[in-house]
PDB file of C-alpha atoms in Angstrom:
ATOM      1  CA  UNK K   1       1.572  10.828 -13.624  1.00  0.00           C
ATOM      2  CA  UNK K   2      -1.235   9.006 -12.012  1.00  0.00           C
ATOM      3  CA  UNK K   3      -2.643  10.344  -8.683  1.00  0.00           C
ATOM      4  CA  UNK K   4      -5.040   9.228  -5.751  1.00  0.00           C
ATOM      5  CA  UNK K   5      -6.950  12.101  -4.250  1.00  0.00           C
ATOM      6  CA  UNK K   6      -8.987  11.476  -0.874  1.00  0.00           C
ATOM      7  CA  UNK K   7     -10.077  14.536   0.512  1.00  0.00           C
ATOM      8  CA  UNK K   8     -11.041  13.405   4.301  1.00  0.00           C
ATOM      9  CA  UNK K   9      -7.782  12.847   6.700  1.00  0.00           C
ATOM     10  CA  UNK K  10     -10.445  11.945   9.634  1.00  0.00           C
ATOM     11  CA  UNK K  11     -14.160  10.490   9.291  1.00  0.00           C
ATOM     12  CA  UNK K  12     -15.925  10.687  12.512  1.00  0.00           C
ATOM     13  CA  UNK K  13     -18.877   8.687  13.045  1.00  0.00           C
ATOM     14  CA  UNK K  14     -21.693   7.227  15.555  1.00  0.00           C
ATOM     15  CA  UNK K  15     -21.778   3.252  15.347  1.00  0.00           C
ATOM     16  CA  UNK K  16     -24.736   2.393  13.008  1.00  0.00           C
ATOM     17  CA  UNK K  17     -24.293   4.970  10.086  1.00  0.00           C
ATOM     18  CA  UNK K  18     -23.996   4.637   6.540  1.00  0.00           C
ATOM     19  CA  UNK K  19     -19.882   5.405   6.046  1.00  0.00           C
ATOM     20  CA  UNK K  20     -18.852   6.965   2.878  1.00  0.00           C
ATOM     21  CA  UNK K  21     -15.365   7.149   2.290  1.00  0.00           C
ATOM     22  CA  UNK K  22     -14.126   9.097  -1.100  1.00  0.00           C
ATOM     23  CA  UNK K  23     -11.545   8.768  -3.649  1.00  0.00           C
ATOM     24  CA  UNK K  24     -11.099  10.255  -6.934  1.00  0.00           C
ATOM     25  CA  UNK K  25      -8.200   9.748  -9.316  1.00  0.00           C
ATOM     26  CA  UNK K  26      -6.202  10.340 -12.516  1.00  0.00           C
ATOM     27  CA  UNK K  27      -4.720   8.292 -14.642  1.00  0.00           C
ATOM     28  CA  UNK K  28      -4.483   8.440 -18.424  1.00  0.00           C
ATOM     29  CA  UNK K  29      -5.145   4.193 -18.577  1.00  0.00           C
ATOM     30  CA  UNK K  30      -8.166   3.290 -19.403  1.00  0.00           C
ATOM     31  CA  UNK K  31      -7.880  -0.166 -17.678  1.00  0.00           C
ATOM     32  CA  UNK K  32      -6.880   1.145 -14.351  1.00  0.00           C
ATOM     33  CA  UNK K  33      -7.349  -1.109 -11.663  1.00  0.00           C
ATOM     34  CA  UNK K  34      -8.409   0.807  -7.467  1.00  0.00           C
ATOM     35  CA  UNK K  35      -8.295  -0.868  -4.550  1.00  0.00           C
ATOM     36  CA  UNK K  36      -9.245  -0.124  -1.114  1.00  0.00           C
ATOM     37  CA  UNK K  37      -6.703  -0.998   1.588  1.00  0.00           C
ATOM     38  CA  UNK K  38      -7.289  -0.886   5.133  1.00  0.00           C
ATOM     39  CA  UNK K  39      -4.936  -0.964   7.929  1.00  0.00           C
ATOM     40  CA  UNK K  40      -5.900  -1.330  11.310  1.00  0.00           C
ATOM     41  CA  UNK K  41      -3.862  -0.360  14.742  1.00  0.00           C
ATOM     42  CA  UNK K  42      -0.625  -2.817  14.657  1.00  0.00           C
ATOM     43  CA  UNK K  43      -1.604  -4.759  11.515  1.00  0.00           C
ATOM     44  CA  UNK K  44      -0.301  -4.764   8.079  1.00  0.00           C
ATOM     45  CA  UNK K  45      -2.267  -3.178   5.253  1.00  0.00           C
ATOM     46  CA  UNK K  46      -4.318  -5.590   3.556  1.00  0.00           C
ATOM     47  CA  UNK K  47      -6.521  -5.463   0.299  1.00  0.00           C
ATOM     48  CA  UNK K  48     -10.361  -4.760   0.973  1.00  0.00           C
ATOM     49  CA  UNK K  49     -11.825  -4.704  -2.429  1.00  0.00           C
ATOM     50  CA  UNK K  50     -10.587  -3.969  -6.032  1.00  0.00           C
ATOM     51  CA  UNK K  51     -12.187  -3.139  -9.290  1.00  0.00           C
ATOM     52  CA  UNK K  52     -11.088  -2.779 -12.967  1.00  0.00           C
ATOM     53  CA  UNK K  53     -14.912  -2.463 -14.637  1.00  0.00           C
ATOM     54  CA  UNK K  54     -16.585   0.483 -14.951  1.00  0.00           C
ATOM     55  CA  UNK K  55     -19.875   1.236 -13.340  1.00  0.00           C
ATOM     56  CA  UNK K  56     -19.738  -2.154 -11.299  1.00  0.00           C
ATOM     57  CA  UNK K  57     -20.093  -2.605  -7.720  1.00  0.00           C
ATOM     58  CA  UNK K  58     -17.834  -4.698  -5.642  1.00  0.00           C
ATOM     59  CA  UNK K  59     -18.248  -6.146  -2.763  1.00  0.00           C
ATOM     60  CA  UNK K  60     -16.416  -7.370   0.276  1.00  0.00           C
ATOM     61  CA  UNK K  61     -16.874  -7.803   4.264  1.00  0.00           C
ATOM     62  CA  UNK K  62     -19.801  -5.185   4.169  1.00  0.00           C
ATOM     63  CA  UNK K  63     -17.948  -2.607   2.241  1.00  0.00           C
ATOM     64  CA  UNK K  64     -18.783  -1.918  -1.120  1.00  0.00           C
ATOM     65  CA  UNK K  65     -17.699   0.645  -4.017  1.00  0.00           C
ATOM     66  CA  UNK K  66     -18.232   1.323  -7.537  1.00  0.00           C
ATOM     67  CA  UNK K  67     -16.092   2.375 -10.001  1.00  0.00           C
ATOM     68  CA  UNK K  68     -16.946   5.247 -12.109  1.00  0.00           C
ATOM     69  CA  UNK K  69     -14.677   6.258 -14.859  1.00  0.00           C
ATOM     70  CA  UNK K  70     -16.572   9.415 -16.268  1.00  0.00           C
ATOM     71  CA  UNK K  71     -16.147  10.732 -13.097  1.00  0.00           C
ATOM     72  CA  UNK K  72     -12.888   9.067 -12.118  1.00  0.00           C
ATOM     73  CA  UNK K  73     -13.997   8.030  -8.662  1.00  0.00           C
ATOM     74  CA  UNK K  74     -14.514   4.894  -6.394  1.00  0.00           C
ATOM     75  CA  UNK K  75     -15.944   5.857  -3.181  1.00  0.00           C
ATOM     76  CA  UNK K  76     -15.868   3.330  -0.565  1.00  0.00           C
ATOM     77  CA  UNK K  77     -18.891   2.734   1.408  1.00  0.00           C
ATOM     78  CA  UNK K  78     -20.679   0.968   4.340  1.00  0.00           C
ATOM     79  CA  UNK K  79     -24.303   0.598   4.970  1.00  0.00           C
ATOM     80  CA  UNK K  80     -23.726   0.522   8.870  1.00  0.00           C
ATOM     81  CA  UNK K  81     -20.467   1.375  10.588  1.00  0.00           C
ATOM     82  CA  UNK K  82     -19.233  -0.754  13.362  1.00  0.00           C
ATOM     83  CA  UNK K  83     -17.030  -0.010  16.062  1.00  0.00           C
ATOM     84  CA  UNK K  84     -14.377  -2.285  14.940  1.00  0.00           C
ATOM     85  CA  UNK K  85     -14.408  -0.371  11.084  1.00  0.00           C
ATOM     86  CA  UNK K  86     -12.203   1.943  12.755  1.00  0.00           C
ATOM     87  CA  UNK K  87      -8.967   2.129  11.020  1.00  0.00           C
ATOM     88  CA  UNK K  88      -6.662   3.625   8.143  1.00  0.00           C
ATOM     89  CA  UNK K  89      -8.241   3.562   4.654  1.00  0.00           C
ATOM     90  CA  UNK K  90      -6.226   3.880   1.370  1.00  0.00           C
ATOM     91  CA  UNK K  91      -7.603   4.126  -1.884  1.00  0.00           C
ATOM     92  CA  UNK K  92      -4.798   3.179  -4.553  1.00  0.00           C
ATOM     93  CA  UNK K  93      -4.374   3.182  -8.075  1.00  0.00           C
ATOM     94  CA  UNK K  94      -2.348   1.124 -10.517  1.00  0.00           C
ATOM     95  CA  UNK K  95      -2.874   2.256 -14.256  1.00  0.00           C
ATOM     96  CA  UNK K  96      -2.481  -0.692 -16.034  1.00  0.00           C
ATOM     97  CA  UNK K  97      -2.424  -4.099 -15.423  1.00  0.00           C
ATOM     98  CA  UNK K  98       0.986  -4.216 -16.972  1.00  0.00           C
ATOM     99  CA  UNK K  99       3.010  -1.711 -14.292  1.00  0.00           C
ATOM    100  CA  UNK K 100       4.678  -2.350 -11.110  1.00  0.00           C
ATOM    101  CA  UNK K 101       3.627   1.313  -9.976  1.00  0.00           C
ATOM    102  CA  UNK K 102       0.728   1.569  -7.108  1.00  0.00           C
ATOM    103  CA  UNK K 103      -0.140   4.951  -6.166  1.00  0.00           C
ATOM    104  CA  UNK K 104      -1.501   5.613  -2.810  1.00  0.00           C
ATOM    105  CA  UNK K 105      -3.619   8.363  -1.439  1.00  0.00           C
ATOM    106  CA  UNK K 106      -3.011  10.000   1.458  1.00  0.00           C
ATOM    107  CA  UNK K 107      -5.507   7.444   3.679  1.00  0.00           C
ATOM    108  CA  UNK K 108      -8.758   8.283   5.413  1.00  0.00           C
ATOM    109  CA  UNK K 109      -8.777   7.654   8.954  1.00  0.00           C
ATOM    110  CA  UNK K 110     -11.746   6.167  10.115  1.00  0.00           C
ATOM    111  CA  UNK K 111     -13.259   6.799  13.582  1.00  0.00           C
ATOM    112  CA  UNK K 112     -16.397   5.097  14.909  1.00  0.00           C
ATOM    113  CA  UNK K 113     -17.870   5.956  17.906  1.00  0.00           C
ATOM    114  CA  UNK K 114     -20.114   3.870  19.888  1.00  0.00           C
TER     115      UNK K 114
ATOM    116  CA  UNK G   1       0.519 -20.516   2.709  1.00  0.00           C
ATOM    117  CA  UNK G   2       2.422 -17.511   1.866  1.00  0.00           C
ATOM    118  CA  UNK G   3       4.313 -15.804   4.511  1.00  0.00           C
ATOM    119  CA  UNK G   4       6.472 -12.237   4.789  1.00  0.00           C
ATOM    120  CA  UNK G   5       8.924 -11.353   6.759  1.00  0.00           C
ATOM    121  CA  UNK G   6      10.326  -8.252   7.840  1.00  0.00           C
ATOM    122  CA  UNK G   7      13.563  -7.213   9.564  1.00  0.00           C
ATOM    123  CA  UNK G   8      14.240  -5.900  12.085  1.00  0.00           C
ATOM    124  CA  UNK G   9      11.242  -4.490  13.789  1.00  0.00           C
ATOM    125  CA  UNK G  10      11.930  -0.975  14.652  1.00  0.00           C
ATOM    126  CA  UNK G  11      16.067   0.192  14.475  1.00  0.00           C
ATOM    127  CA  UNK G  12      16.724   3.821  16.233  1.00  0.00           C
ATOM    128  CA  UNK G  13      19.999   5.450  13.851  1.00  0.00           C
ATOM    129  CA  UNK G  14      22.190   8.186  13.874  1.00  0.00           C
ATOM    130  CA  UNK G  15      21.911  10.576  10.750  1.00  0.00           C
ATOM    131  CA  UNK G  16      24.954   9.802   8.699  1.00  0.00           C
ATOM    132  CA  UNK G  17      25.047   5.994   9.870  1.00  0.00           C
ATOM    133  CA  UNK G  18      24.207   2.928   6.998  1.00  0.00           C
ATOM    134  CA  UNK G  19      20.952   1.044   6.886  1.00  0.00           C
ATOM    135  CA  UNK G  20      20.030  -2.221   6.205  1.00  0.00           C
ATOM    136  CA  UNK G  21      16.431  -3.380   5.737  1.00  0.00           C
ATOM    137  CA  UNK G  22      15.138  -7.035   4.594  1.00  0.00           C
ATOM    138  CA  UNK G  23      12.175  -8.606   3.488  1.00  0.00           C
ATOM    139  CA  UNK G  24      11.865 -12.583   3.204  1.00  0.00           C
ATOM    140  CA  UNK G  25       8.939 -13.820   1.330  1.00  0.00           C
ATOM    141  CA  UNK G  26       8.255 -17.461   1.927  1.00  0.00           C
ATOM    142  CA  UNK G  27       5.774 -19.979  -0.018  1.00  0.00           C
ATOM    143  CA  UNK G  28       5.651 -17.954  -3.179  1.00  0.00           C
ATOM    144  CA  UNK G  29       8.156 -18.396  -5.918  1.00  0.00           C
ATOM    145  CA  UNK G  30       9.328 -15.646  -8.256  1.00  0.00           C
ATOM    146  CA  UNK G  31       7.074 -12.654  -6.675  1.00  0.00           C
ATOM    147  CA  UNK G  32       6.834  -9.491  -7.629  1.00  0.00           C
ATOM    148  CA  UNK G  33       8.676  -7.035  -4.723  1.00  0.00           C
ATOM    149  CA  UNK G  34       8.278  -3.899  -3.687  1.00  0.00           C
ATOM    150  CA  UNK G  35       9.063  -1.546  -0.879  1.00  0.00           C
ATOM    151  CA  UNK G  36       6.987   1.326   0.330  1.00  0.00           C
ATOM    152  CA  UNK G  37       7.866   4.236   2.711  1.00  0.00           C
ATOM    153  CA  UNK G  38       5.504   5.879   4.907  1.00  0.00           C
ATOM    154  CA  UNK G  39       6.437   9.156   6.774  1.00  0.00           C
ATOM    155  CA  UNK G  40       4.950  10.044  10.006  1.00  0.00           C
ATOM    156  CA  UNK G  41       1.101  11.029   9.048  1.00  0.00           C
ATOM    157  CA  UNK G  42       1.838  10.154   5.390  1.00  0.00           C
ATOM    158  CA  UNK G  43       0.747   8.219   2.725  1.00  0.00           C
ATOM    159  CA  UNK G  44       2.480   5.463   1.164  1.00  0.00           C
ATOM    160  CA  UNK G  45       5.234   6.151  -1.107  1.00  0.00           C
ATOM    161  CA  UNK G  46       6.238   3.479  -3.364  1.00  0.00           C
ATOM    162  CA  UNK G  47      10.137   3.204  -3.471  1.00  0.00           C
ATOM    163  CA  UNK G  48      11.169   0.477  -5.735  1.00  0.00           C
ATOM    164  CA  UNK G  49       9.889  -2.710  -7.026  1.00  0.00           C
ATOM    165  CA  UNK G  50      11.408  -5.669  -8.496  1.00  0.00           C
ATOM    166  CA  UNK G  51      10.134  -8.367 -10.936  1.00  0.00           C
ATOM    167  CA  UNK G  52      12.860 -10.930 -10.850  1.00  0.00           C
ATOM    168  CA  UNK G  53      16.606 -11.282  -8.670  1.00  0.00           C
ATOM    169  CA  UNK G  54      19.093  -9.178  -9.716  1.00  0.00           C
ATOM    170  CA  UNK G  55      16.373  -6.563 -11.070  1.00  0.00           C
ATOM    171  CA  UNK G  56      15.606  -3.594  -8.956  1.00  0.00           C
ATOM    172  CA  UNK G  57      13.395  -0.443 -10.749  1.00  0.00           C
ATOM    173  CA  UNK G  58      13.460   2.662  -8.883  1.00  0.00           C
ATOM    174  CA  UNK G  59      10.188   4.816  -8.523  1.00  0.00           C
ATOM    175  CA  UNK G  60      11.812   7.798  -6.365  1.00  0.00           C
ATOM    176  CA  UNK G  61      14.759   8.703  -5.760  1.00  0.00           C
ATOM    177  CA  UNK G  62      14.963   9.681  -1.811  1.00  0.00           C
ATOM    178  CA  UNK G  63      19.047   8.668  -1.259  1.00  0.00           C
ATOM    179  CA  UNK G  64      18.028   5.086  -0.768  1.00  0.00           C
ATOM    180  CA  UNK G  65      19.319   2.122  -3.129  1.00  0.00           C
ATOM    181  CA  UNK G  66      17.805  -1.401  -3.142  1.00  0.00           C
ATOM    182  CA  UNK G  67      18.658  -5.308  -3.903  1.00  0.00           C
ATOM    183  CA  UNK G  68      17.198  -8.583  -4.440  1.00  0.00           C
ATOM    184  CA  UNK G  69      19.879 -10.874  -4.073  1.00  0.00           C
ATOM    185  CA  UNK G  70      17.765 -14.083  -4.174  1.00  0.00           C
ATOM    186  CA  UNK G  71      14.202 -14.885  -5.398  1.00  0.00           C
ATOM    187  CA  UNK G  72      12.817 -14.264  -2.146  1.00  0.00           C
ATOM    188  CA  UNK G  73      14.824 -11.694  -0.430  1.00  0.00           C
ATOM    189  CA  UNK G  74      14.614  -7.990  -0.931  1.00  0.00           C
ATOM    190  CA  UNK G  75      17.152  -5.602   0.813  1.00  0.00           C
ATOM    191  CA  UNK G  76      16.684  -1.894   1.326  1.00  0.00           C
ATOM    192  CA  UNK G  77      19.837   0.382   2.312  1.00  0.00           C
ATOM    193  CA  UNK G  78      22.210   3.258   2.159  1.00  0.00           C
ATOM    194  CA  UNK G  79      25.349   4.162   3.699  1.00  0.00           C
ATOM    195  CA  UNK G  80      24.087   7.429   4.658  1.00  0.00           C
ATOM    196  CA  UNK G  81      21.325   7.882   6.491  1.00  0.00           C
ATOM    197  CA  UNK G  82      19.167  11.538   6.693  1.00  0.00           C
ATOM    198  CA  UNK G  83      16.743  12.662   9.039  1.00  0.00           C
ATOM    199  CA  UNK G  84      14.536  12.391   6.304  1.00  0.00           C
ATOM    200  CA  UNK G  85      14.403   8.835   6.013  1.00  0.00           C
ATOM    201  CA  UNK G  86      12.468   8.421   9.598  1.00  0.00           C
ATOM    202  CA  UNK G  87       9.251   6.580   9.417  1.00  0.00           C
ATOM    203  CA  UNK G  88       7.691   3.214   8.504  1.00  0.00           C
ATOM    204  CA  UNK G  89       9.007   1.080   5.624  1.00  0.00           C
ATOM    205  CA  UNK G  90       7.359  -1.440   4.472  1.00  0.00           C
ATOM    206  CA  UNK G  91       7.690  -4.635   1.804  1.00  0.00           C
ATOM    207  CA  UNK G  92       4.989  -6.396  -0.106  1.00  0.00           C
ATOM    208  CA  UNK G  93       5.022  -8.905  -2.688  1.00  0.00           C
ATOM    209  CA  UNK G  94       2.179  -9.596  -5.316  1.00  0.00           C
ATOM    210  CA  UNK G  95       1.590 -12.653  -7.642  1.00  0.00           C
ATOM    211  CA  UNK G  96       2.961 -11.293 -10.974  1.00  0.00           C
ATOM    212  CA  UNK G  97       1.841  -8.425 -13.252  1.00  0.00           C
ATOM    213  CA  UNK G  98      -1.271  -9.362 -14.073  1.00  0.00           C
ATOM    214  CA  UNK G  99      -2.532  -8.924 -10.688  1.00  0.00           C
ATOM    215  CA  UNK G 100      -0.633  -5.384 -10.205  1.00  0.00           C
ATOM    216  CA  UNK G 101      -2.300  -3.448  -7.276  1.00  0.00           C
ATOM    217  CA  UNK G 102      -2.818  -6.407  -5.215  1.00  0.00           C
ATOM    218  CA  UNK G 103       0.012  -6.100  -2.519  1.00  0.00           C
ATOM    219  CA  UNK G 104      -0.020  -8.308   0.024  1.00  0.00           C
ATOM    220  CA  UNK G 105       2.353  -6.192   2.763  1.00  0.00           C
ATOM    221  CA  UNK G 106       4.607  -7.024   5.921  1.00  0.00           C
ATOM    222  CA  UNK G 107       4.815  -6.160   9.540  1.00  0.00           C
ATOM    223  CA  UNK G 108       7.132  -3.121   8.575  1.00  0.00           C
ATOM    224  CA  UNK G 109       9.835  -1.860  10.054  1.00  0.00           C
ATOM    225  CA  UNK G 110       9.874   1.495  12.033  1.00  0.00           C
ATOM    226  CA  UNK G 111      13.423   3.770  11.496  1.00  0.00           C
ATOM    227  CA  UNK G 112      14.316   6.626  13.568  1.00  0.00           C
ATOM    228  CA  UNK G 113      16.446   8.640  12.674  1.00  0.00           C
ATOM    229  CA  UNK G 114      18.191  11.161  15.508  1.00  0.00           C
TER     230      UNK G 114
END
């Protein structure tokens, strides 16, 4: 079945750095739709970006990520981290626009540091 | 403006005891439904999902049964609760299929189970 892989439990970082947050997947669809979700301390998980096309980059709030389907990944990414970027970050798959089934990974916490 | 509600906030349960979760979704009509489980340092577990009332589809099976009864409600329960079934749940609705991925989630509700 389709999977979300993100290796990092906890990114550490200095306020000011480039973030780069990774997820890789599988899915036998080739018209998978990922999504970054983030949820922050006593907030509900909300939708940060999405992307069906291949090899197009998406942007939203600063964060940015491109999805690559020869190499089945759509790393997440942030030219400058800010203190309040600290938070939960899910990558999630759904494998065809015609399924009720999201798959999560197992979130990236994100820790910035002034 | 779409709204969703959870109930209740946080319950505290006695293994063996029933549960009764809800979900109200407000300002949308006919949503898609869903209900996602999150153990303590977890990711997010999808647990059912449901495309119309009266309709419930089961994604895995953890002793836990579900109900829409109305258009815009969405009840999770069981009669018998487990240790097992401590952590967060929470529901999120999305427009319809063709924007599958794109949850747009509750407050949640935090179980523990003693």
């Amino acid at each position: 079945g389709d999977s979300v892989t993100q290796k990092e439990g906890l990114v550490t970082l200095t306020e000011g750095l480039p973030v780069m947050l990774n997820c890789t997947y599988q899915t036998i669809y080739s018209n998978a739709f990922l999504f970054w979700y983030v949820h922050y301390l006593n907030e509900s998980p909300r939708l940060l970006l999405k992307s069906s096309t291949d090899n197009k980059r998406t942007e939203h709030q600063g964060f940015h990520a491109t999805l690559h389907k020869s190499s089945s990944s759509f790393h997440l990414q942030k030219s400058s981290a800010q203190l309040s970027d600290s938070a939960l970050y899910y990558c999630a798959l759904s494998g065809s626009s015609n399924t009720n089934k999201v798959v999560f990974g197992t979130g990236t916490r994100l820790q910035v540091l002034p | 403006a779409q709204t969703i509600h959870q109930w209740p906030v946080a319950e505290i349960k006695a293994v063996g005891s029933p549960l009764s979760l809800g979900c109200t979704i407000k300002g949308k009509s006919s949503p898609n439904l869903y209900w996602y489980w999150q153990a303590t340092g977890g990711t997010l577990q999808q647990l059912f999902y449901s495309i119309t009332v009266g309709q419930v589809e089961s994604v895995v099976q953890l002793n836990l049964s579900a109900s829409r009864p109305k258009d815009d409600q969405f009840i999770l329960s069981t009669e018998k609760l487990l240790l097992s079934h401590s952590g967060f749940y929470l529901c999120a609705w999305s427009l319809d299929w063709t924007n599958t991925g794109q949850l747009y989630f509750g407050e949640g509700s935090k179980l523990t189970v003693l």
